[in-house]
PDB file of C-alpha atoms in Angstrom:
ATOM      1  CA  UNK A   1      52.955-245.582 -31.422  1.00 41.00           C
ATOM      2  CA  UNK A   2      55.951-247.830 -32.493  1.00 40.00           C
ATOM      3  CA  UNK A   3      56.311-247.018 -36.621  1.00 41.00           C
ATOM      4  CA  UNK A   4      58.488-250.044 -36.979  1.00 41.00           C
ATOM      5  CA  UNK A   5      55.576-252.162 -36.426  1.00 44.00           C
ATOM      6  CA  UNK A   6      53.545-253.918 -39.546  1.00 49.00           C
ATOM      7  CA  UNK A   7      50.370-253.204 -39.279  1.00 60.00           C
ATOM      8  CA  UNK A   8      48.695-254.904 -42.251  1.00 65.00           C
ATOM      9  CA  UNK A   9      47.900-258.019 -40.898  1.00 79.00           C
ATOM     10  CA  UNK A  10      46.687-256.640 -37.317  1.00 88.00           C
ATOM     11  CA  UNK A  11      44.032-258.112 -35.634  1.00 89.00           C
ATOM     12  CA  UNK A  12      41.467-256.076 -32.486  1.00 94.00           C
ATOM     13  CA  UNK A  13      39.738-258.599 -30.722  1.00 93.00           C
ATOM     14  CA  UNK A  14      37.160-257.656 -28.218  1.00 95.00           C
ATOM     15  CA  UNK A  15      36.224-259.232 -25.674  1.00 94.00           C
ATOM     16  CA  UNK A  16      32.799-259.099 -23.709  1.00 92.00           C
ATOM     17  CA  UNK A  17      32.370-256.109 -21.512  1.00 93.00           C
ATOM     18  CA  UNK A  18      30.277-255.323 -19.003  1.00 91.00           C
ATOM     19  CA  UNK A  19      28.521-252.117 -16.812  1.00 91.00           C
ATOM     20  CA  UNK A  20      25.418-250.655 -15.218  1.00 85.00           C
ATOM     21  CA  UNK A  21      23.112-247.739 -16.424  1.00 78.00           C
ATOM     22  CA  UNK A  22      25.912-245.415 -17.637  1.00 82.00           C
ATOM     23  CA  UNK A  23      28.987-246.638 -16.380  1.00 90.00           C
ATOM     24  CA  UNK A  24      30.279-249.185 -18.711  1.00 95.00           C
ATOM     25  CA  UNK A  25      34.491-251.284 -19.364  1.00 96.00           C
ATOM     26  CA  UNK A  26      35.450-252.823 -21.563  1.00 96.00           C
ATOM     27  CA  UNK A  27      38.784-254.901 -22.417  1.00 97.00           C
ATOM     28  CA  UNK A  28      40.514-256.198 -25.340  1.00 96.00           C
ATOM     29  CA  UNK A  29      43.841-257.184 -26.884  1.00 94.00           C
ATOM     30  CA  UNK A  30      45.596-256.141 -30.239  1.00 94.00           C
ATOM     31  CA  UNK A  31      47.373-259.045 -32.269  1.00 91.00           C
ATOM     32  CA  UNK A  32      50.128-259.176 -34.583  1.00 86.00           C
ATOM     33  CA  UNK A  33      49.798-261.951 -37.103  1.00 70.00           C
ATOM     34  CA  UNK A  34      47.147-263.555 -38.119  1.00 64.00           C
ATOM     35  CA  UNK A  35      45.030-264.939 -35.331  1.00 61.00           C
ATOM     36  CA  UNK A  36      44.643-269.025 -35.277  1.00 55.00           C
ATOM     37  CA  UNK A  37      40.786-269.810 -35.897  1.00 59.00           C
ATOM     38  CA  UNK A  38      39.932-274.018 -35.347  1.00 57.00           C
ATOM     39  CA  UNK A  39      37.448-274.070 -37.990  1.00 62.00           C
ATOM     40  CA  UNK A  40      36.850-278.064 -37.428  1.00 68.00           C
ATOM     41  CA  UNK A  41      36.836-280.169 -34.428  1.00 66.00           C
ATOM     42  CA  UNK A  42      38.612-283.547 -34.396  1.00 69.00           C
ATOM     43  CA  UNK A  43      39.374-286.103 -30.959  1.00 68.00           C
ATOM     44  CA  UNK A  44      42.609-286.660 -32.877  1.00 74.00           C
ATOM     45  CA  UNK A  45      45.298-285.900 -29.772  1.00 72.00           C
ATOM     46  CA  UNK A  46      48.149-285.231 -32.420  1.00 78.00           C
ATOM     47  CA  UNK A  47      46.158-282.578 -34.068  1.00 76.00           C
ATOM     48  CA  UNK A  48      44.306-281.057 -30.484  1.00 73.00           C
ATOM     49  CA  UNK A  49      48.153-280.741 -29.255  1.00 75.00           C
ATOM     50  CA  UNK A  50      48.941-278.773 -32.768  1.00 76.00           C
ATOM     51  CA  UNK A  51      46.251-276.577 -32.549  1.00 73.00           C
ATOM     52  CA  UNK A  52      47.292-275.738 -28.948  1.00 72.00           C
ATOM     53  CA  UNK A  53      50.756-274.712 -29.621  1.00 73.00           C
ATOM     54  CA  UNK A  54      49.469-272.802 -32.567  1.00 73.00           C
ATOM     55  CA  UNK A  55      48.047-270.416 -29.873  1.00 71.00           C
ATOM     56  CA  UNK A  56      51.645-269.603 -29.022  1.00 74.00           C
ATOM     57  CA  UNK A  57      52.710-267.747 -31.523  1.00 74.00           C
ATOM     58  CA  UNK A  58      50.675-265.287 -31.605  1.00 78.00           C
ATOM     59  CA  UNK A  59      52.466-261.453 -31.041  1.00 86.00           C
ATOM     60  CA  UNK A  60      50.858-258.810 -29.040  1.00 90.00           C
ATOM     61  CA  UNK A  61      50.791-254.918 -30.404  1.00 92.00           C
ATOM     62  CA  UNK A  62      52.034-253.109 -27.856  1.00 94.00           C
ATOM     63  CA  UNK A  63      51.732-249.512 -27.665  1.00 94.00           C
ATOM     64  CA  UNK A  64      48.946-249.173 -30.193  1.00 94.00           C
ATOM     65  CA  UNK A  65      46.349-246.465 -30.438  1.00 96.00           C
ATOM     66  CA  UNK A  66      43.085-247.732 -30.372  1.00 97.00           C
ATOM     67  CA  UNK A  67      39.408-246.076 -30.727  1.00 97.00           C
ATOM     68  CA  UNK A  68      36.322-246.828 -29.728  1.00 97.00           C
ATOM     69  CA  UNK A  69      32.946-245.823 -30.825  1.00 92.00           C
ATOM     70  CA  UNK A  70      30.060-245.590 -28.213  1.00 92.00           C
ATOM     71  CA  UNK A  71      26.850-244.206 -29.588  1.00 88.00           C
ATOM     72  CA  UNK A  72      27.677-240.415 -30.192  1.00 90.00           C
ATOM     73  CA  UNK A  73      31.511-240.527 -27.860  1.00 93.00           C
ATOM     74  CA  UNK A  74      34.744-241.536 -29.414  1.00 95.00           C
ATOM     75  CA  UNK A  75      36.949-242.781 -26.405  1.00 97.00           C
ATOM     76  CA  UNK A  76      41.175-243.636 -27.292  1.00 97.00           C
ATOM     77  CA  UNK A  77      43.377-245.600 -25.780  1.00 97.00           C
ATOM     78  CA  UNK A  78      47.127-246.767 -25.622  1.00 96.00           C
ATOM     79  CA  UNK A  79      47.608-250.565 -25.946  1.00 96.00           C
ATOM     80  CA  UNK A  80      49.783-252.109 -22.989  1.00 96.00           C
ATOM     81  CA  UNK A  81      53.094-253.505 -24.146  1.00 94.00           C
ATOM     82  CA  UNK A  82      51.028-256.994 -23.778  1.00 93.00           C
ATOM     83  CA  UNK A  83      49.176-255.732 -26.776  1.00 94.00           C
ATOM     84  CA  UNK A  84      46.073-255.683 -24.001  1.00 96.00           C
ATOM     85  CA  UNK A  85      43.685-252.460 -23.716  1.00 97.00           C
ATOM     86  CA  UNK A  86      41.172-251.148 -21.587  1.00 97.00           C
ATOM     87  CA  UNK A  87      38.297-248.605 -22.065  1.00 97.00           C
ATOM     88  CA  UNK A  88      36.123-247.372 -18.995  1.00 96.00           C
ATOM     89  CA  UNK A  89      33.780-244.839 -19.339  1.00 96.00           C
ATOM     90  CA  UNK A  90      30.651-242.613 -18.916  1.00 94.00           C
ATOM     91  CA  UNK A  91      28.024-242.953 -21.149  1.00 93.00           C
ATOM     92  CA  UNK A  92      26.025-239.648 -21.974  1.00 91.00           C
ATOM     93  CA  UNK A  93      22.768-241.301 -22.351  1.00 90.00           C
ATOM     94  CA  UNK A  94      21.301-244.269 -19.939  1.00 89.00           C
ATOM     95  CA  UNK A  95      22.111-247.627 -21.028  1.00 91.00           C
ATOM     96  CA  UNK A  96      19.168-249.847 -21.225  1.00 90.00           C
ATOM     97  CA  UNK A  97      19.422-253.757 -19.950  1.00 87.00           C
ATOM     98  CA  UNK A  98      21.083-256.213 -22.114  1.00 88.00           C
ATOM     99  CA  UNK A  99      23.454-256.974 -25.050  1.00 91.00           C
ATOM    100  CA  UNK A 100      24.923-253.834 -26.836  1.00 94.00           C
ATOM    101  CA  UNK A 101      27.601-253.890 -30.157  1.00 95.00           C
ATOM    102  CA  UNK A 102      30.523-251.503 -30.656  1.00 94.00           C
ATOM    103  CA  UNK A 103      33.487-251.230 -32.676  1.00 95.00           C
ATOM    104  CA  UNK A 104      37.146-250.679 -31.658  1.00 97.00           C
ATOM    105  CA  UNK A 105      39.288-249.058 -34.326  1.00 96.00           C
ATOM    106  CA  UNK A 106      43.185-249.814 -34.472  1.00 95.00           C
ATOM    107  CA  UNK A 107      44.827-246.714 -35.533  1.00 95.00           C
ATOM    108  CA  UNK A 108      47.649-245.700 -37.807  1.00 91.00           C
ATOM    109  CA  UNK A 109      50.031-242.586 -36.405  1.00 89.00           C
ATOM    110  CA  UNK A 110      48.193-240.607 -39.270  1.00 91.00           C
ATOM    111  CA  UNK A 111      44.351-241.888 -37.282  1.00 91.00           C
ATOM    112  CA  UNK A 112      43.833-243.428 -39.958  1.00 92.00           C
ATOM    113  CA  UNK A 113      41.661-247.063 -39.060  1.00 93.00           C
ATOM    114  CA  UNK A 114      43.610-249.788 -39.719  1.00 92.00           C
ATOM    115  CA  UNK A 115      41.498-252.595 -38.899  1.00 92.00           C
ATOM    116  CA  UNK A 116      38.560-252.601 -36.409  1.00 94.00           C
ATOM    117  CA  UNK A 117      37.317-255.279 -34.006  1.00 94.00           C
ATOM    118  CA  UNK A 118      33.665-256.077 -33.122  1.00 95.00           C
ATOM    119  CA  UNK A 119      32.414-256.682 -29.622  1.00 95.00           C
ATOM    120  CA  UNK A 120      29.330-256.228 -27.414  1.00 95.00           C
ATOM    121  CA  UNK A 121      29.092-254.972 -24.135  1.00 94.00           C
ATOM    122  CA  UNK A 122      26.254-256.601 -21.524  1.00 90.00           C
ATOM    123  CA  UNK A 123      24.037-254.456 -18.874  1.00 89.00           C
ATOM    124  CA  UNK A 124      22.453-256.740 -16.405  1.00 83.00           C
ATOM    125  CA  UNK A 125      18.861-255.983 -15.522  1.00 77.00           C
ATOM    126  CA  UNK A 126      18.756-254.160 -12.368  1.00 73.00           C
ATOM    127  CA  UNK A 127      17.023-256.522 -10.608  1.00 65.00           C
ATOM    128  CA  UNK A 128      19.495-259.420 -11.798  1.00 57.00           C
ATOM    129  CA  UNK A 129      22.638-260.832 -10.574  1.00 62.00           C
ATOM    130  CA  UNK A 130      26.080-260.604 -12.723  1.00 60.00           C
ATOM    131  CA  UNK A 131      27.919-264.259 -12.468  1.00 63.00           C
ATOM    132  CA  UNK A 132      31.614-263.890 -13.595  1.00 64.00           C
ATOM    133  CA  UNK A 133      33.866-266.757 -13.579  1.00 65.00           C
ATOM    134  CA  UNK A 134      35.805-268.762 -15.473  1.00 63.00           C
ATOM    135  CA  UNK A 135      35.162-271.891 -17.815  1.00 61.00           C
ATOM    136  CA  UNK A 136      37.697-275.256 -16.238  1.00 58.00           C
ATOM    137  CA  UNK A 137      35.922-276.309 -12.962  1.00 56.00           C
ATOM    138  CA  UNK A 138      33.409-274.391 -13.233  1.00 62.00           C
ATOM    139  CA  UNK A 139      31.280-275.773 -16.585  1.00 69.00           C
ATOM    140  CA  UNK A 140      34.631-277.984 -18.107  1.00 71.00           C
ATOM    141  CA  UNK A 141      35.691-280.578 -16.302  1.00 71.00           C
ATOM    142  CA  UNK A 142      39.691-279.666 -16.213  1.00 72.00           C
ATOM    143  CA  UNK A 143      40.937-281.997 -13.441  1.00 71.00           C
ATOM    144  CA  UNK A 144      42.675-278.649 -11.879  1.00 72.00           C
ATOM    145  CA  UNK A 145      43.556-280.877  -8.647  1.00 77.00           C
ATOM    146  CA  UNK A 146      45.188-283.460 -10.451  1.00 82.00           C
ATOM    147  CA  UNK A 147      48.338-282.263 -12.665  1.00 83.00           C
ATOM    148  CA  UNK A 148      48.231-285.473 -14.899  1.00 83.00           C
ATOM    149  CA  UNK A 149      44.745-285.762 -15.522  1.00 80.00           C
ATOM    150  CA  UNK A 150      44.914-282.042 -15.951  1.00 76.00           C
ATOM    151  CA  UNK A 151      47.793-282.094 -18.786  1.00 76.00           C
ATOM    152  CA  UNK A 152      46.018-284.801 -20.558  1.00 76.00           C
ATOM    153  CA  UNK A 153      43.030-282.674 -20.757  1.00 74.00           C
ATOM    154  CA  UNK A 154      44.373-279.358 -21.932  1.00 70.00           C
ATOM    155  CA  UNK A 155      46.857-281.360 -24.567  1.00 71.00           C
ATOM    156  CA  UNK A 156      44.319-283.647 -26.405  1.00 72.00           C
ATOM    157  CA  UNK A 157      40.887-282.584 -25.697  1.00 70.00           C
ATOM    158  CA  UNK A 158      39.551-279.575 -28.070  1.00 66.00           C
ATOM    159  CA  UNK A 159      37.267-277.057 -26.450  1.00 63.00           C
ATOM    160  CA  UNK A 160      34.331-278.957 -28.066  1.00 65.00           C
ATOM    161  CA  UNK A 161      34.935-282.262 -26.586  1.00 67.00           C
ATOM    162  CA  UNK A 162      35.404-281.554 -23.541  1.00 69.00           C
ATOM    163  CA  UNK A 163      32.769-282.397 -20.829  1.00 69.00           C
ATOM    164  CA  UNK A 164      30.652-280.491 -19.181  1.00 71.00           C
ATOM    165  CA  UNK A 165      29.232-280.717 -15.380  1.00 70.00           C
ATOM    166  CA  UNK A 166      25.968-282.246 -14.916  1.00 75.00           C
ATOM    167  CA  UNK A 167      23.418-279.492 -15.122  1.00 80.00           C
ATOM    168  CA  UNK A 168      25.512-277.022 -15.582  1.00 77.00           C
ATOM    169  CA  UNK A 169      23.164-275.342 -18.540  1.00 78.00           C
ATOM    170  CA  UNK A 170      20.414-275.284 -16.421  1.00 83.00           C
ATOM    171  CA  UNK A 171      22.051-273.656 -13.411  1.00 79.00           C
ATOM    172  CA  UNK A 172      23.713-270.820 -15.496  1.00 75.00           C
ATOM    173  CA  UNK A 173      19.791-270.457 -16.656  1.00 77.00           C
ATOM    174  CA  UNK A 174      18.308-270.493 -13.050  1.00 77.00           C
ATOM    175  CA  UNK A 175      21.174-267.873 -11.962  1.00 73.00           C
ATOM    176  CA  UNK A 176      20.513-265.424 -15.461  1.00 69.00           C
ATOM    177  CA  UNK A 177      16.549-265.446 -14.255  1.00 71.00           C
ATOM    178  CA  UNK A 178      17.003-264.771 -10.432  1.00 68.00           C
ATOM    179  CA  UNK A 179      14.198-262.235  -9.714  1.00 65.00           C
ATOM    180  CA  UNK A 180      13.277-261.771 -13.386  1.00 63.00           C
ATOM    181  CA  UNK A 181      10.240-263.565 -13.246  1.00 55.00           C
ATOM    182  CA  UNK A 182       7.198-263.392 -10.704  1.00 45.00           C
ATOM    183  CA  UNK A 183       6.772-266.479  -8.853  1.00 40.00           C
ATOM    184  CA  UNK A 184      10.024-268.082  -9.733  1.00 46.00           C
ATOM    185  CA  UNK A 185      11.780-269.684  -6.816  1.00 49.00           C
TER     186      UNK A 185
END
């Protein structure tokens, strides 16, 4: 691990992970800096485009040690120099269907926890489908085709205000309950 590196105002954040039964990843990304957080929403394009370049200025870790706790199994890894980590592992027990916590600890040279980052790891039903994709053009409306409409978008819209496809709720429902339920088309 790099010593030069201030630690105090580290950040772990976790993101969603993902696995079947007892074979389980999971991904996240170790900040420098304290990590921009929109509390309020606002249609304001001045302060959308502010809050946007905010995002950019945020430092990754690299090379940090990082922990993570899994039931009774401690798992480590070695942050990329993109501050970004990955864990992928075998559990020692079966994993039952659905949403699970965990913790990931950041790690001093002396393994002494630093800061630690909450996240949850999902395990589909076995009779369900997973659906992985990603949020413009799929539930946003981004414009992705058109570079204009698309720039306009991203620069003064806030996540919140941003629409949605027709439906798109419901569909994400219908997919998460595909052969969950008897009798369900």
């Amino acid at each position: 691990m790099n010593k030069d590196i201030k630690y105090p105002d580290a950040v772990v954040k976790v993101y969603h992970g993902y696995g079947h039964t007892k074979n389980l990843v999971l991904y996240g990304h170790v900040l420098k800096g304290k990590i921009f957080s929109q509390k309020t929403y606002t249609n304001n394009a001045v302060s959308n485009l502010i809050n946007l370049f905010r995002l950019f200025f945020i430092k990754p870790l690299p090379n940090a040690k990082v922990k993570l706790h899994w039931g009774n199994q401690i798992f480590y890894s070695i942050a990329e120099n993109d501050g970004f980590f990955k864990f992928e592992w075998h559990s020692d027990t079966e994993v039952s269907a659905g949403w699970h916590n965990l913790n990931v600890d950041l790690l001093d040279e002396n393994e002494e926890t630093l800061t630690t980052g909450e996240g949850k790891i999902f395990v589909p039903h076995s009779t369900q489908y997973g659906f992985i994709s990603d949020i413009d053009d799929t539930v946003l409306v981004s414009h992705s085709g058109t570079t204009g409409k698309k720039l306009w978008s991203m620069l003064t819209k806030n996540p919140r205000s941003r629409k949605t496809f027709a439906d798109v709720v419901n569909f994400y429902q219908l997919l998460s309950k595909t052969h969950t339920e008897e009798n369900v088309p």
